[in-house]
mmCIF file of C-alpha atoms and ligand atoms in Angstrom:
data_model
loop_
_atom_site.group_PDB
_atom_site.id
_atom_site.type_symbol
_atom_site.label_atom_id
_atom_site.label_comp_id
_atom_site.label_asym_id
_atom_site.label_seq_id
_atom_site.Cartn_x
_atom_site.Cartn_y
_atom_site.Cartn_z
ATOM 1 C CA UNK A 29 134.915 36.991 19.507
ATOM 2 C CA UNK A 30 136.769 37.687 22.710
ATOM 3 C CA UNK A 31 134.815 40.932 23.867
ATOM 4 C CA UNK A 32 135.653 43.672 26.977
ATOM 5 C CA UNK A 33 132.997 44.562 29.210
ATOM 6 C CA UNK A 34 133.765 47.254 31.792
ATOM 7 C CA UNK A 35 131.339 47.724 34.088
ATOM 8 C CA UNK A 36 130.447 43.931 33.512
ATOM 9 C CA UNK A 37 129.363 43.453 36.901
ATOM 10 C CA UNK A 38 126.388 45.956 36.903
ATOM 11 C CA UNK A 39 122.615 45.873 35.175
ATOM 12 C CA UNK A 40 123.069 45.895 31.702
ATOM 13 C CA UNK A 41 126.692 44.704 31.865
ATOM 14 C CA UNK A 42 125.549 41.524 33.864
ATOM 15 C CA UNK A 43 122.764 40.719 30.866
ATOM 16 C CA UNK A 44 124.483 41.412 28.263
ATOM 17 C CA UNK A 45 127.567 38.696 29.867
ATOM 18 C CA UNK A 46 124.886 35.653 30.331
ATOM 19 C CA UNK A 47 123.335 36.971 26.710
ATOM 20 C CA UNK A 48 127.166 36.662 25.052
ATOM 21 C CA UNK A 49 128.689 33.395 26.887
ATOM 22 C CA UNK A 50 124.810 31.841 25.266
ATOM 23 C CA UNK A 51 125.777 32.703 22.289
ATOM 24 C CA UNK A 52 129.026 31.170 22.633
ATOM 25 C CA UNK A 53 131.483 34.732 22.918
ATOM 26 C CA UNK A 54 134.258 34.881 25.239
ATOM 27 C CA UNK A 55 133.832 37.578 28.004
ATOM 28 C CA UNK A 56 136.311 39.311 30.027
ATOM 29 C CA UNK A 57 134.836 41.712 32.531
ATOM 30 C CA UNK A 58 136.051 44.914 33.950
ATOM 31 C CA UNK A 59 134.403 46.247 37.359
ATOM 32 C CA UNK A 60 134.985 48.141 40.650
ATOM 33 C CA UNK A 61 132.207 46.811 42.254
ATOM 34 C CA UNK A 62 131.107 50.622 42.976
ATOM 35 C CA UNK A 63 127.417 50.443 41.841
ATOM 36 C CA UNK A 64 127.780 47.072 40.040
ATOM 37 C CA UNK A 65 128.064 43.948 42.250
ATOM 38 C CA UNK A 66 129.914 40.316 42.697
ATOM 39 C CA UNK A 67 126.269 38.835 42.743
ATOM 40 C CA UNK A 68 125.352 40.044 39.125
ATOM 41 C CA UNK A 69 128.393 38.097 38.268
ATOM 42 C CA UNK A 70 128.430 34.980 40.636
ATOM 43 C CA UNK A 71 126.437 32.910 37.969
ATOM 44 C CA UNK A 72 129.502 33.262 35.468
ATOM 45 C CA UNK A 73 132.406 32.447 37.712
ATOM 46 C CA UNK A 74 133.888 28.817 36.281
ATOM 47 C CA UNK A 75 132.387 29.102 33.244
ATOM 48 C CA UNK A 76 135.072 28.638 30.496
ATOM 49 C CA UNK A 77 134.906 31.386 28.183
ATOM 50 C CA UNK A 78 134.448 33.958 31.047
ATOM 51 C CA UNK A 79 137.051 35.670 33.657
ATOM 52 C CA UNK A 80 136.624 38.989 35.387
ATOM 53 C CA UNK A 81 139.190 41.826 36.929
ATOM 54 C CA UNK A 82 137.917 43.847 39.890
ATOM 55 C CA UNK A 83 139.852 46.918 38.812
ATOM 56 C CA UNK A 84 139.286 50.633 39.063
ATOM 57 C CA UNK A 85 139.011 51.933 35.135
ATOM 58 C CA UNK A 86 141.998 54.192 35.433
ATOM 59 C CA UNK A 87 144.623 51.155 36.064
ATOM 60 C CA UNK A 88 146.184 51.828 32.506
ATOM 61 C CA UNK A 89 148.818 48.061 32.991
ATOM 62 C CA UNK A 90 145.229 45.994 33.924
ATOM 63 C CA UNK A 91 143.003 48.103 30.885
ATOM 64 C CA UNK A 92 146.097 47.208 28.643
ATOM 65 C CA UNK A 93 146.171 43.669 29.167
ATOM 66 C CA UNK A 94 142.872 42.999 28.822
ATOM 67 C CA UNK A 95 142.423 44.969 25.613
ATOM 68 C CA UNK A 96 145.594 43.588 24.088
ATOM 69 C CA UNK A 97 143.562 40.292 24.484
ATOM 70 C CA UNK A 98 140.423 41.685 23.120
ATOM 71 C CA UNK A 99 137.992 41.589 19.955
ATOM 72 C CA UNK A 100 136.117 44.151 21.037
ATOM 73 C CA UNK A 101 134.924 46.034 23.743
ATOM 74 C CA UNK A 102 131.603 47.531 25.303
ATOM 75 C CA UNK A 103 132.194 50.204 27.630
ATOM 76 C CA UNK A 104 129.545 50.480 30.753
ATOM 77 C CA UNK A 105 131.427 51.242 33.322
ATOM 78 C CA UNK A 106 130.206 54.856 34.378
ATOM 79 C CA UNK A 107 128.500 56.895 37.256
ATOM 80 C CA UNK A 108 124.974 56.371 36.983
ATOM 81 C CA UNK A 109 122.075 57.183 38.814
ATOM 82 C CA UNK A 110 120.405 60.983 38.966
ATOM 83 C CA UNK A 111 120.615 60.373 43.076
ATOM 84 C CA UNK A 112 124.205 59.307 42.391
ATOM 85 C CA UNK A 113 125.544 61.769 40.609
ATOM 86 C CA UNK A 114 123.569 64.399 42.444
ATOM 87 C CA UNK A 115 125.103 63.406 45.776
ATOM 88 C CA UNK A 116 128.719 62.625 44.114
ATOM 89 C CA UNK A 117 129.332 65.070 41.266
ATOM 90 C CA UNK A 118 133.360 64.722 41.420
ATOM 91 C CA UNK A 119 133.329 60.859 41.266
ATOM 92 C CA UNK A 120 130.751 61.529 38.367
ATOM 93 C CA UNK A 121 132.976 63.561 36.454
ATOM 94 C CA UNK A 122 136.049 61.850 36.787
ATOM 95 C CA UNK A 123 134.600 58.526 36.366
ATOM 96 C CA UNK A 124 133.284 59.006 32.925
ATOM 97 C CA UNK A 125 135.286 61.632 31.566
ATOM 98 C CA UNK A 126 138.869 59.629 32.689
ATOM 99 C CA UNK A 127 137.321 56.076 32.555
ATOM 100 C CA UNK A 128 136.476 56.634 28.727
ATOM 101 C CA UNK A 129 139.649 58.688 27.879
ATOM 102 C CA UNK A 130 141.778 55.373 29.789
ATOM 103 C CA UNK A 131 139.323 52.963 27.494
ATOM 104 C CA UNK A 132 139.951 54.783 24.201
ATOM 105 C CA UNK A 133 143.443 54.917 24.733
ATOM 106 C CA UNK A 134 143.622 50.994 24.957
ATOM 107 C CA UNK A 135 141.212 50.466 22.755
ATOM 108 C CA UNK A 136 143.579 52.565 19.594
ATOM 109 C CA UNK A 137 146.413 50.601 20.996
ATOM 110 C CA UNK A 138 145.005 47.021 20.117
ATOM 111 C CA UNK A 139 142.207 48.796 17.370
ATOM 112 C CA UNK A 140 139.315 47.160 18.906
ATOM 113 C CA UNK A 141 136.024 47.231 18.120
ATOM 114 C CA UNK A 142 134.506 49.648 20.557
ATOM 115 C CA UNK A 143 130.842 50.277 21.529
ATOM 116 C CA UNK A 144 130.850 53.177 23.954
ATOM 117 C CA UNK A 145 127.333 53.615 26.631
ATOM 118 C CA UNK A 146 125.773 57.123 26.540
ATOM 119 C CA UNK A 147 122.662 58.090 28.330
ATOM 120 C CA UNK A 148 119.344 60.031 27.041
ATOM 121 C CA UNK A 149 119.956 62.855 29.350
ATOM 122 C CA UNK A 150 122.298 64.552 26.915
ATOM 123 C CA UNK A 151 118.964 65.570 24.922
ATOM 124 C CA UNK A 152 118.335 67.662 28.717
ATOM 125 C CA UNK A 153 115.234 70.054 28.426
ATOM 126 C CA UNK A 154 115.141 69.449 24.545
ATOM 127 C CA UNK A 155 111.445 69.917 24.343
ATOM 128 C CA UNK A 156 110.791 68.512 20.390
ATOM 129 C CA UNK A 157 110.146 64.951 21.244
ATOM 130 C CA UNK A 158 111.213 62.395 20.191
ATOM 131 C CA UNK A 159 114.633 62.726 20.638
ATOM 132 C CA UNK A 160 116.457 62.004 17.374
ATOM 133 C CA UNK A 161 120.476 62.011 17.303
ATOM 134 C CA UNK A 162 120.886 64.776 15.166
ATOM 135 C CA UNK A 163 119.303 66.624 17.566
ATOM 136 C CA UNK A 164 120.469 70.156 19.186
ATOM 137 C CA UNK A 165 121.198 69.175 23.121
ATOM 138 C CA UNK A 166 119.769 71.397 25.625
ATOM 139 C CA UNK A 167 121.547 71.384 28.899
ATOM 140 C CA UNK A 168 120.621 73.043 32.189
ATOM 141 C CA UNK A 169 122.720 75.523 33.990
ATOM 142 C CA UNK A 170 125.808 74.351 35.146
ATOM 143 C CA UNK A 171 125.114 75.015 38.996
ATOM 144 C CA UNK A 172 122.406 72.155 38.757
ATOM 145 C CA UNK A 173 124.902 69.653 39.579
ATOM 146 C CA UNK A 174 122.731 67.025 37.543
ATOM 147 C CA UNK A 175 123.531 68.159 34.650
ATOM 148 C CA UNK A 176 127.379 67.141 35.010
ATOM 149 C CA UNK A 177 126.056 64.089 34.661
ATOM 150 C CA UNK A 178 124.977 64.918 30.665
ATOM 151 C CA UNK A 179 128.191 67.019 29.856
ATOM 152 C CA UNK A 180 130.358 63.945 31.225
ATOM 153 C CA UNK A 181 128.467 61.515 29.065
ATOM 154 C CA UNK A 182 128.680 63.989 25.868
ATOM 155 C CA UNK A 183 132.405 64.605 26.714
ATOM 156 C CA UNK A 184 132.517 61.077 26.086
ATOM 157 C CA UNK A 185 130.881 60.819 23.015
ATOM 158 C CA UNK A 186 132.826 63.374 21.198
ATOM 159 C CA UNK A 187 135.876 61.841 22.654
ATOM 160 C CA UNK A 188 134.485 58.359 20.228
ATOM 161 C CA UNK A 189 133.827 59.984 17.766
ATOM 162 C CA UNK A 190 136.920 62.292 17.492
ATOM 163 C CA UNK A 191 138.748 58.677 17.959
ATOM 164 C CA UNK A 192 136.511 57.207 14.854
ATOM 165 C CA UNK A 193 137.181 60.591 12.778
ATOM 166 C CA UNK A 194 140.930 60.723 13.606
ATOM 167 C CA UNK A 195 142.290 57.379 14.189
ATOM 168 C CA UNK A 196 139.755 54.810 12.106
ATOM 169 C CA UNK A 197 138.762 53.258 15.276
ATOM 170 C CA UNK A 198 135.530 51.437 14.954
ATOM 171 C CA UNK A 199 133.525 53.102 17.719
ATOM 172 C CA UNK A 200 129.705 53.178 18.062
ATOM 173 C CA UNK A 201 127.585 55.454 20.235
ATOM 174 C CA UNK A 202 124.266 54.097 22.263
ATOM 175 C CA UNK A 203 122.328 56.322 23.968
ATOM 176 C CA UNK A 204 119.915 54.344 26.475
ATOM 177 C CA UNK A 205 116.393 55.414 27.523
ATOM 178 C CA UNK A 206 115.536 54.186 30.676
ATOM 179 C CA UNK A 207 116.633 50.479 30.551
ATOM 180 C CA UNK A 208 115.173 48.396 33.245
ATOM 181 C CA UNK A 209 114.380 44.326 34.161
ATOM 182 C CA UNK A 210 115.364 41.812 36.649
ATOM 183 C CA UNK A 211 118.351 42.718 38.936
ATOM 184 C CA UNK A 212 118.116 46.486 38.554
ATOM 185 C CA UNK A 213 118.412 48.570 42.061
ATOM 186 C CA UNK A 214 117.375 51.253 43.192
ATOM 187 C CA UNK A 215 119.719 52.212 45.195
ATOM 188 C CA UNK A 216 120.880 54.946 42.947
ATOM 189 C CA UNK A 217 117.228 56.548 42.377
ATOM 190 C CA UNK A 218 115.883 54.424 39.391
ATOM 191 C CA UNK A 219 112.373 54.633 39.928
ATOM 192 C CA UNK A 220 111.200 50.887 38.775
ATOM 193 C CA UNK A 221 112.858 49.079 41.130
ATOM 194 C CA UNK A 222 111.738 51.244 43.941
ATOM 195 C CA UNK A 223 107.921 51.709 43.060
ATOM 196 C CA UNK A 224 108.702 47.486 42.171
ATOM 197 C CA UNK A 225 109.653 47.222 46.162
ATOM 198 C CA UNK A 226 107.360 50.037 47.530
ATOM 199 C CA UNK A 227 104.197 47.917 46.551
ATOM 200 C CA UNK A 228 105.646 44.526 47.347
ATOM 201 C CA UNK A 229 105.921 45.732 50.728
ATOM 202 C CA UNK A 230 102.358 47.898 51.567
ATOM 203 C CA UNK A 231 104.840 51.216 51.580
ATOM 204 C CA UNK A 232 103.515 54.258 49.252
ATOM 205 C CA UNK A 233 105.187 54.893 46.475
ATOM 206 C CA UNK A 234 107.326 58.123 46.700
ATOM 207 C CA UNK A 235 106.518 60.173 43.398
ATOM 208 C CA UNK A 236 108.538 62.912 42.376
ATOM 209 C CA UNK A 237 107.719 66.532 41.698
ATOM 210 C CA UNK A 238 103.712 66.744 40.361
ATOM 211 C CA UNK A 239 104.067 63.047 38.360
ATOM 212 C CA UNK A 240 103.470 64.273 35.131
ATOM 213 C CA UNK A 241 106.985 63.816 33.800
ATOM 214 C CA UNK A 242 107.329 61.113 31.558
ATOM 215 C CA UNK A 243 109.425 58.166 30.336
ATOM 216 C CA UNK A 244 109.735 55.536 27.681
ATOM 217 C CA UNK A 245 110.813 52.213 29.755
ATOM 218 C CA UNK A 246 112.844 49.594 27.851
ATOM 219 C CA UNK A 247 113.648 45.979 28.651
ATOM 220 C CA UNK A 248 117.082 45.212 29.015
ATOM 221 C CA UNK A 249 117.017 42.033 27.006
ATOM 222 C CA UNK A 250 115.889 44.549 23.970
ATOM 223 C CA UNK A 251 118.537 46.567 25.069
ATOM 224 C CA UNK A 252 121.238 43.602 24.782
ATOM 225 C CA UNK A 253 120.136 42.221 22.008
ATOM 226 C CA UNK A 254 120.545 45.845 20.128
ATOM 227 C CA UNK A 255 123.557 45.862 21.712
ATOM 228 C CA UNK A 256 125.127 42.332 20.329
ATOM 229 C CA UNK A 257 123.960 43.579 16.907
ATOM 230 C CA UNK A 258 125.606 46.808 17.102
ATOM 231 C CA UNK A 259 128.971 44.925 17.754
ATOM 232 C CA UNK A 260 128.583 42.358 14.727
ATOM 233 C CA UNK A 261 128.298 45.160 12.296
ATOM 234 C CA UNK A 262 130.969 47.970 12.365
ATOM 235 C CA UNK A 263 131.020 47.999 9.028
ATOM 236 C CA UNK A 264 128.043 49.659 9.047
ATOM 237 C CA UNK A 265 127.552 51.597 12.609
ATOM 238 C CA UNK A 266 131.258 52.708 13.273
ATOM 239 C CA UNK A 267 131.527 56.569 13.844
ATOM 240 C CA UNK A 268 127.360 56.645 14.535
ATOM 241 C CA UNK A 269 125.180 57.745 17.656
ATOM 242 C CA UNK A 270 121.747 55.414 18.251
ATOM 243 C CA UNK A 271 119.076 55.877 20.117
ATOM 244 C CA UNK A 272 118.334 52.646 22.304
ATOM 245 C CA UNK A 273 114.702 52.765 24.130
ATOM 246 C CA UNK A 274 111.050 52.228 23.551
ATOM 247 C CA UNK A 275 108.348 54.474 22.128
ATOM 248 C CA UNK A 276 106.581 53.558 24.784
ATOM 249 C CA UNK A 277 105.700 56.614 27.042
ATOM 250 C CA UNK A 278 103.981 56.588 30.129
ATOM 251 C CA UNK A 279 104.311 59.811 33.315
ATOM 252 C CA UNK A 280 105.243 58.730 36.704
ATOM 253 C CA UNK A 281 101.670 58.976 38.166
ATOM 254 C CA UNK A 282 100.569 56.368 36.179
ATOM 255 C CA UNK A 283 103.651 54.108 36.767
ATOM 256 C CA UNK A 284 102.885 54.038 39.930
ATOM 257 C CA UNK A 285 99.763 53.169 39.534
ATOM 258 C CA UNK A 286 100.208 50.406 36.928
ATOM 259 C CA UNK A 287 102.680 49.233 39.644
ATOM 260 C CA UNK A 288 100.283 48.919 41.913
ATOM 261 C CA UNK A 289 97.393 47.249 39.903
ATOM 262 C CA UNK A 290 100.342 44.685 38.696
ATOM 263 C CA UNK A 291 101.519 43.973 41.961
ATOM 264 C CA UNK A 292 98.034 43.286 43.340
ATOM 265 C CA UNK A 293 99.298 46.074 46.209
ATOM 266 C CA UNK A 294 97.513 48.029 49.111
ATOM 267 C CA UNK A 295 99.767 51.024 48.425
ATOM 268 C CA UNK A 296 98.803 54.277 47.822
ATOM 269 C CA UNK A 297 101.038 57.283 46.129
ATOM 270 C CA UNK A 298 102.803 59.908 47.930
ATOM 271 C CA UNK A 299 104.265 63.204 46.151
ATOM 272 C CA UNK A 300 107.478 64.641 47.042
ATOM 273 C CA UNK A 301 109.118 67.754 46.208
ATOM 274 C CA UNK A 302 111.923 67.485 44.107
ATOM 275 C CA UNK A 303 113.722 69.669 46.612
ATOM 276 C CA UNK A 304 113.090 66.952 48.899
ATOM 277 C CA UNK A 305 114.016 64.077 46.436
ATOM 278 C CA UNK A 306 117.425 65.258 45.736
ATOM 279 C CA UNK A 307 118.410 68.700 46.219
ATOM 280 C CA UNK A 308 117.312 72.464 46.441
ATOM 281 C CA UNK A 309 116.603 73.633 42.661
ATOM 282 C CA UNK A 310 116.784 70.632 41.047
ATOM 283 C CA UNK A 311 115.711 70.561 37.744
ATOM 284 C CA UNK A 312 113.637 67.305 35.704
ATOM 285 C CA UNK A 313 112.797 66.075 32.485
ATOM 286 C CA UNK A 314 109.574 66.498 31.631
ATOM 287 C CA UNK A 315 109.160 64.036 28.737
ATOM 288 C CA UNK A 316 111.768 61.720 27.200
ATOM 289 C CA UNK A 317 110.658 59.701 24.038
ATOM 290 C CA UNK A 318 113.502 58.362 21.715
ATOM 291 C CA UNK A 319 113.205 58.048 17.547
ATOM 292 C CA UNK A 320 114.570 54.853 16.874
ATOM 293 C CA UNK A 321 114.282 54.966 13.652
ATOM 294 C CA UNK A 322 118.032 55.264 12.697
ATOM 295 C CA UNK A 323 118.519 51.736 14.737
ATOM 296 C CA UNK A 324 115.824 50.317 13.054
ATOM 297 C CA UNK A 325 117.201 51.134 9.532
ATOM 298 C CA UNK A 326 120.487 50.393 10.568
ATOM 299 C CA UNK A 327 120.191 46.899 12.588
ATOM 300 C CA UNK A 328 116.566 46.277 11.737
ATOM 301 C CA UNK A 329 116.241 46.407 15.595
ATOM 302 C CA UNK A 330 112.562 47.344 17.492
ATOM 303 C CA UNK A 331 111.931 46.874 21.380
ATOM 304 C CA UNK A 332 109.333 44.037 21.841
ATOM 305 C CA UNK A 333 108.514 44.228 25.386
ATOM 306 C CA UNK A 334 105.209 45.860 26.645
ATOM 307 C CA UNK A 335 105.705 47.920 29.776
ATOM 308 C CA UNK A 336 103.240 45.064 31.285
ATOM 309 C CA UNK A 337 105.751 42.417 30.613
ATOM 310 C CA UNK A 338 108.445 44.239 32.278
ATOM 311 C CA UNK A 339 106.619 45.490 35.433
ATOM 312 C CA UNK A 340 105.909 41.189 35.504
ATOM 313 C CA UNK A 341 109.807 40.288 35.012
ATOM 314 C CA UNK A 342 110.365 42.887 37.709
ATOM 315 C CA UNK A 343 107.188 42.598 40.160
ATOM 316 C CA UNK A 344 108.905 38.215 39.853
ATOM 317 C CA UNK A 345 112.686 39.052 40.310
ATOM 318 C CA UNK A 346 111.893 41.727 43.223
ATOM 319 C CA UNK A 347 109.381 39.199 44.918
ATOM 320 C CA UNK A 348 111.910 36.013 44.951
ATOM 321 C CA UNK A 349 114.736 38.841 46.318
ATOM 322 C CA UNK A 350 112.348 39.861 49.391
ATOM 323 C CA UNK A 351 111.413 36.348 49.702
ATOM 324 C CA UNK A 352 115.265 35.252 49.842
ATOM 325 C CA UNK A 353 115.758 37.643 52.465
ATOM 326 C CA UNK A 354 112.675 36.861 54.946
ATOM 327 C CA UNK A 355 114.269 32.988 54.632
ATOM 328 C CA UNK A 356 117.810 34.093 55.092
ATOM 329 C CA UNK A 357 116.396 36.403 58.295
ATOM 330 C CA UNK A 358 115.136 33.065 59.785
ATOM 331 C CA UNK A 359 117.803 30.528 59.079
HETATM 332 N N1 LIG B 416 111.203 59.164 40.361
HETATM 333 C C1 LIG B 416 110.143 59.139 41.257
HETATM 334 N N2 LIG B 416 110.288 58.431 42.428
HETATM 335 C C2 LIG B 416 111.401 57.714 42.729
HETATM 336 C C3 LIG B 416 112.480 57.734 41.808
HETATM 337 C C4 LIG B 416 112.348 58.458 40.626
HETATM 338 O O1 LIG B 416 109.087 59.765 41.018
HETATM 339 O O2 LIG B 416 111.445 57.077 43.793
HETATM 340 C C5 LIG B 416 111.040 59.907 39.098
HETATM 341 C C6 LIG B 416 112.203 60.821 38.729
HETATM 342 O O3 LIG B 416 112.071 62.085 39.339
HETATM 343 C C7 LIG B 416 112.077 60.895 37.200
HETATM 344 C C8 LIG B 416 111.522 59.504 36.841
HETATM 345 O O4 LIG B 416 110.960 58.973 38.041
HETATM 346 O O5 LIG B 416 111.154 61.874 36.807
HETATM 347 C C9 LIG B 416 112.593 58.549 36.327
HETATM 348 O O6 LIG B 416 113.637 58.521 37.277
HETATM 349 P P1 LIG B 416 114.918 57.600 37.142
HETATM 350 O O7 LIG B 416 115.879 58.052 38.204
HETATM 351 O O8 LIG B 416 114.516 56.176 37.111
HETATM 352 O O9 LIG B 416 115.507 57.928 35.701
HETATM 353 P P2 LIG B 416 115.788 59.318 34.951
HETATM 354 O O10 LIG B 416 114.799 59.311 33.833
HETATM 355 O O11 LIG B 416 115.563 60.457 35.883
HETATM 356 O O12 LIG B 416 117.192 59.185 34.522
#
């Protein structure tokens, strides 16, 4: 299969190119280099069956050609990050609203197979956990610029799904819970990476709000491999939403503190206000558990990582990165 990946050059998009070219796919990637980066996709460059376009989303003649040459296509590219789209709200908007609308439009041009990324925080405040997809979505107010974020991503989804209903086009729907691993940053506010490099060097770890909240952490290697099955059966998962994260819930306190232990760290916690974090009135989730029971049926998929294992793939990657850098400092 000759498959599409916008936003190819970023966390998951990165993964899931090494997990395709394995498997012997041919990859073309799609990326502005905005949050993703040339060093996600260094390891690629030569390889046969891969080439890559650094391209903004909205250039329609670039999108074109590389649909009109594709299978299929998995669309990442977005504005992530609650930091992110909290300090940008414009580029968030426009980003994901336009980007999908410019993907969709190629996509019905050359009927590809289309797997389109959502995010858990369209379920917002929903308080009946877990989240299943048929699900009423509770959104915040729409001064809290985070949730722009949410609407964007659900403006997206309906925009699949009204191309499935209308025009046949196979499109599928994955909403990710927390996906992290090797090569994540946290740059953009995702905690795991920065508790990851808060221990690894003796800083405390800046908790958010009380530390209570919770998440559900999932590998991205589970989340790649759900993703690869997704795209071999349209047949059965065109026009459908899945949930795409672990059962796995743990709050923030005790992240950091499993961090910690993991690491073999001095560190100690420190609590912020969320004012502080990110903005005055800023509003969290306090728990966020998927169902994946509809995936499971559907693809017979199940995450298989512990949240042990991934704090070790993470604690390793983060580790050989600050090591990398003291060398490069003294070269
Ligand atoms: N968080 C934290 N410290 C940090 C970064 C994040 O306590 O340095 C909290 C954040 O407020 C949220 C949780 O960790 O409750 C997960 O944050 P992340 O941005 O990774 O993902 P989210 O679930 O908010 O999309």
């Amino acid at each position: 299969m000759n498959i599409l990946i916008t936003g190819g050059a970023g966390f998951i998009g990165s993964h899931l190119t090494r997990t395709l070219l394995a498997n012997g796919e041919t990859v073309a990637v799609l990326d502005n280099l905005s949050t993703g980066s040339f060093e996600n996709i260094r390891e690629f460059v030569g390889h046969k069956r891969f080439s890559f376009a650094i391209e903004e989303l909205n250039n329609e003649l670039v999108l074109d050609r590389l649909a009109s040459q594709a299978d299929a296509i998995v669309h990442l590219a977005a504005a992530v990050g609650v930091q992110l789209v909290v300090e940008r709200p414009t580029e968030t908007i426009e980003t994901n609203v336009m980007g999908t609308h410019t993907v969709l439009k190629a996509a019905r041009r050359y009927r590809c197979r289309t797997l389109l990324a959502s995010t858990s925080e369209v379920y917002g405040k929903g308080v009946r956990t877990p989240f299943s997809e048929e699900d009423d979505l509770l959104l915040g107010a729409s001064s809290r610029s985070r949730w722009s974020y949410a609407a964007s991503k659900l403006l997206d989804e309906f925009l699949g799904l009204a191309a499935y209903r209308e025009y046949g086009l196979p499109v599928t729907i994955t909403r990710f819970f927390n996906t992290v691993g090797p090569g994540q940053t946290g740059r953009y506010g995702m905690v795991v990476p920065r508790f990851v490099r808060q221990a690894l060097q003796g800083e405390p770890l800046t908790v958010y709000g009380d530390g209570e909240q919770s998440r559900c952490f999932c590998h991205v290697s589970d989340t790649v491999r759900a993703l690869e099955a997704l795209l071999n059966r349209p047949e059965i998962t065109a026009g459908e939403i899945y949930n795409i994260g672990s059962g796995d819930e743990i709050t923030i306190n005790a992240l950091a503190q499993t961090v910690i232990d993991r690491a073999d760290s001095a560190s100690s916690l420190r609590h912020i206000p969320y004012s502080e974090a990110y903005a005055p009135g800023f509003e969290d989730m306090r728990r966020r558990v998927p169902n994946t029971a509809k995936i499971e049926r559907a693809i017979g998929w199940r995450p298989t990582h512990t949240l042990e294992q991934i704090l070790d793939d993470v604690i390793g990657y983060e580790r050989t990165q600050l090591l990398g850098a003291v060398r490069d400092a003294h070269a």
